[in-house]
XYZ file of C-alpha atoms in Angstrom:
270
model
C 2.705 -12.441 2.662
C 3.446 -10.842 -0.720
C 6.735 -8.942 -0.512
C 8.073 -5.994 -2.508
C 8.736 -7.904 -5.770
C 5.240 -9.392 -5.713
C 3.670 -5.970 -5.131
C 5.812 -4.400 -7.859
C 4.850 -7.232 -10.206
C 1.189 -6.476 -9.504
C 1.757 -2.736 -10.063
C 3.402 -3.338 -13.418
C 0.621 -5.693 -14.431
C -2.308 -3.375 -13.672
C -0.840 0.093 -14.352
C -1.187 0.072 -18.189
C -4.892 -0.719 -17.874
C -5.652 1.850 -15.171
C -3.581 4.926 -15.964
C -5.591 7.517 -17.882
C -8.855 5.631 -17.345
C -11.906 7.081 -15.610
C -13.679 5.139 -12.858
C -17.352 4.526 -13.580
C -18.276 3.010 -10.216
C -16.939 1.061 -7.244
C -18.679 -2.085 -6.017
C -17.865 -3.139 -2.448
C -19.212 -6.547 -1.420
C -17.257 -6.855 1.833
C -15.886 -3.875 3.790
C -14.376 -5.834 6.668
C -10.701 -6.029 5.740
C -7.809 -5.305 8.112
C -9.318 -1.830 8.377
C -12.863 -1.206 7.106
C -13.118 0.067 3.544
C -14.464 3.661 3.680
C -18.234 3.698 3.238
C -17.990 6.643 0.826
C -15.273 5.119 -1.381
C -17.676 4.851 -4.338
C -18.566 8.535 -4.024
C -14.930 9.619 -3.710
C -13.540 7.508 -6.553
C -16.354 7.305 -9.108
C -15.906 9.771 -11.949
C -12.232 10.248 -11.121
C -9.505 9.781 -13.717
C -6.646 7.556 -12.565
C -3.416 9.466 -13.081
C -0.849 6.831 -12.127
C -0.261 3.625 -10.189
C 2.766 3.758 -7.891
C 4.260 1.667 -5.108
C 5.690 2.680 -1.726
C 7.224 -0.242 0.158
C 4.540 -2.961 0.007
C 1.698 -0.478 -0.543
C 0.097 0.207 -3.914
C -0.937 3.821 -4.538
C -3.655 4.298 -7.148
C -3.541 8.052 -7.624
C -6.670 9.796 -8.896
C -7.447 13.486 -9.378
C -8.803 14.116 -5.864
C -6.798 11.619 -3.807
C -5.290 8.161 -3.710
C -6.393 4.649 -2.951
C -3.836 2.963 -0.670
C -3.844 -0.782 -1.196
C -2.106 -3.534 0.737
C -2.398 -7.201 -0.237
C -2.048 -8.550 3.301
C -1.357 -12.278 3.443
C -3.611 -13.519 0.663
C -4.810 -10.523 -1.334
C -4.531 -10.029 -5.084
C -5.583 -7.486 -7.697
C -6.424 -8.544 -11.228
C -8.318 -7.227 -14.215
C -11.632 -8.764 -15.268
C -14.492 -7.809 -17.559
C -17.087 -5.580 -15.915
C -20.069 -7.600 -14.778
C -18.175 -10.866 -14.367
C -19.888 -12.780 -11.553
C -17.823 -12.538 -8.368
C -16.705 -15.575 -6.397
C -16.854 -15.861 -2.611
C -13.696 -13.938 -1.685
C -13.806 -11.298 -4.450
C -14.665 -8.299 -2.323
C -14.260 -5.170 -4.476
C -14.569 -4.159 -8.132
C -13.319 -0.804 -9.409
C -15.090 -0.532 -12.756
C -13.529 1.548 -15.519
C -15.099 3.214 -18.540
C -12.941 0.919 -20.694
C -15.162 -2.022 -19.719
C -12.573 -3.587 -17.454
C -12.712 -3.781 -13.672
C -9.910 -4.006 -11.132
C -11.002 -6.817 -8.812
C -9.663 -7.227 -5.278
C -9.659 -10.773 -3.893
C -8.650 -11.616 -0.324
C -9.684 -14.911 1.327
C -8.146 -14.019 4.712
C -9.153 -10.333 4.613
C -5.851 -9.096 6.107
C -5.335 -6.600 3.298
C -6.487 -2.991 3.054
C -8.069 -0.460 0.696
C -7.968 3.044 2.182
C -8.574 6.523 0.759
C -6.256 9.449 1.444
C -5.734 12.869 -0.150
C -1.964 12.814 0.525
C -0.801 9.191 0.858
C 2.844 9.932 1.690
C 1.664 11.706 4.857
C -0.621 8.846 5.877
C 0.391 7.233 9.180
C 1.142 3.938 7.415
C 3.670 5.520 5.053
C 4.973 8.700 6.697
C 7.869 7.147 8.638
C 9.066 4.541 6.174
C 12.727 4.290 5.207
C 14.098 4.554 1.656
C 13.254 2.228 -1.210
C 15.891 -0.507 -1.635
C 16.159 0.052 -5.394
C 16.386 3.836 -5.079
C 19.369 6.124 -4.789
C 18.901 6.818 -1.058
C 19.717 3.252 -0.034
C 23.234 1.839 0.013
C 25.695 -0.044 2.170
C 26.936 3.096 3.848
C 23.440 3.690 5.241
C 23.361 0.154 6.630
C 26.794 0.577 8.166
C 26.020 3.911 9.840
C 22.602 2.853 11.201
C 23.992 -0.433 12.528
C 26.678 1.077 14.753
C 26.096 0.077 18.354
C 23.195 -2.206 17.433
C 23.231 -5.610 19.143
C 20.222 -7.032 17.310
C 20.816 -9.716 14.689
C 21.564 -8.458 11.201
C 18.565 -10.156 9.588
C 15.826 -8.354 11.579
C 17.941 -5.189 11.244
C 17.687 -5.172 7.434
C 14.002 -6.106 7.694
C 13.264 -2.957 9.739
C 11.139 -0.634 7.567
C 12.764 2.403 9.176
C 16.138 1.208 7.847
C 14.977 0.193 4.363
C 11.527 -0.808 3.121
C 10.460 -3.981 1.433
C 13.235 -6.382 2.474
C 10.976 -9.113 3.800
C 11.800 -12.570 5.082
C 12.351 -14.267 1.726
C 14.658 -11.659 0.252
C 16.539 -10.905 3.484
C 17.363 -14.606 3.724
C 18.524 -14.756 0.117
C 20.551 -11.530 0.266
C 22.393 -12.599 3.418
C 23.215 -15.930 1.797
C 24.509 -14.211 -1.349
C 26.612 -11.809 0.742
C 27.999 -14.646 2.879
C 26.741 -13.136 6.150
C 25.406 -15.254 9.010
C 21.904 -13.894 9.797
C 22.570 -14.326 13.525
C 25.507 -11.896 13.574
C 25.063 -8.688 15.574
C 24.295 -5.857 13.187
C 26.884 -3.636 14.837
C 29.676 -6.177 14.386
C 29.595 -6.207 10.589
C 32.149 -4.158 8.653
C 31.499 -1.385 6.156
C 32.853 -3.521 3.311
C 30.445 -6.355 4.082
C 27.489 -3.960 4.292
C 28.448 -2.514 0.913
C 28.294 -6.057 -0.486
C 25.011 -6.795 1.318
C 23.307 -3.679 -0.063
C 24.339 -4.625 -3.592
C 22.974 -8.147 -3.121
C 19.674 -6.773 -1.778
C 19.344 -4.603 -4.888
C 20.364 -7.382 -7.264
C 18.083 -10.034 -5.775
C 15.035 -7.770 -5.533
C 15.494 -6.545 -9.108
C 15.886 -10.101 -10.371
C 12.853 -11.298 -8.411
C 10.757 -8.510 -9.962
C 11.829 -9.592 -13.446
C 10.913 -13.183 -12.571
C 7.452 -12.111 -11.431
C 8.011 -12.517 -7.692
C 7.900 -15.642 -5.565
C 4.782 -17.801 -5.468
C 4.122 -18.948 -1.893
C 0.569 -20.161 -1.298
C -1.744 -17.477 -2.645
C 0.241 -14.918 -4.641
C -0.441 -14.268 -8.321
C 0.420 -11.162 -10.298
C -1.947 -8.664 -11.864
C -2.341 -10.938 -14.890
C -3.325 -13.885 -12.684
C -0.011 -15.672 -13.305
C 2.315 -16.966 -10.570
C 5.853 -15.764 -9.965
C 8.841 -17.979 -10.702
C 11.622 -16.721 -8.400
C 10.839 -19.551 -5.952
C 12.563 -21.940 -8.328
C 15.832 -20.050 -7.775
C 15.897 -19.811 -3.963
C 19.223 -20.742 -2.359
C 18.256 -20.628 1.323
C 14.680 -19.576 2.126
C 12.480 -22.570 2.996
C 15.325 -25.050 2.444
C 16.271 -25.895 6.030
C 17.731 -29.425 6.245
C 18.517 -29.533 2.530
C 21.973 -29.371 0.969
C 23.544 -25.997 0.158
C 23.582 -25.486 -3.616
C 27.063 -23.951 -3.352
C 29.049 -26.186 -0.978
C 26.804 -29.164 -0.181
C 26.657 -28.492 3.579
C 23.304 -29.123 5.286
C 21.430 -25.841 5.696
C 20.350 -24.948 9.226
C 17.125 -23.278 10.346
C 16.786 -20.986 13.376
C 14.241 -18.466 14.670
C 15.154 -14.784 14.463
C 12.599 -12.136 15.389
C 9.799 -14.744 15.321
C 10.731 -15.657 11.725
C 12.304 -18.839 10.414
C 15.766 -18.161 9.047
C 17.804 -20.611 6.982
C 21.559 -20.278 6.488
C 24.634 -22.235 5.488
C 27.091 -22.678 8.370
C 29.983 -22.921 5.895
C 29.171 -20.219 3.323
C 27.878 -17.639 5.812
C 29.961 -16.250 8.660
């Protein structure tokens, strides 16, 4: 599933072509996504000027004059720009045509993504109770330390909880814990303030770097320009169970935490 850096990469890729443009029409070929695309989306969005393209957690917010389109890429979704009228392939479900002659095309082979309309997206049930952005000023190690007190759950699913901080998915949680030297199996409440301060900084650093590298290409993800991300080439732990640690040479171990595979180094992480 595309994580925060992949969604931010998409946002940065499409925003310059959408912002300030007026929508001429919306073509929906398949409404059956994770939730059905609203039947009146064409009526609501056509003629509207797109004011900005923002991101909240893993959701894209395409803000128009009368409301916002909330987009989620699901497991295999992508948004890219094509020429209006370009013949659509099998899994290319939606075109948002612009007066510029370009169209924002939504592709989703597995149809686990979403395109929803809302007048006030931050009050929508999907977004209303989310925690702070990891790259924003409201997230830091002190927040992790305070929220973890008395928590017996493992630290990895703790930092992946969207009520604690948004957008720290499996790939980047694994990498941040490796960089901070923290065993992902440790009880969240047993970790010191100093180590949480380090972990928060590593989360910020790794996410920011992944965004600059265009995200991580795993199976289906491509950015808004149709190009893959390159952060996968720099992974230290994620997906490397049984391989040698790039730091100390110890064999990396893989365990299940919260139904997710988690790889760690038994020597570097404690």
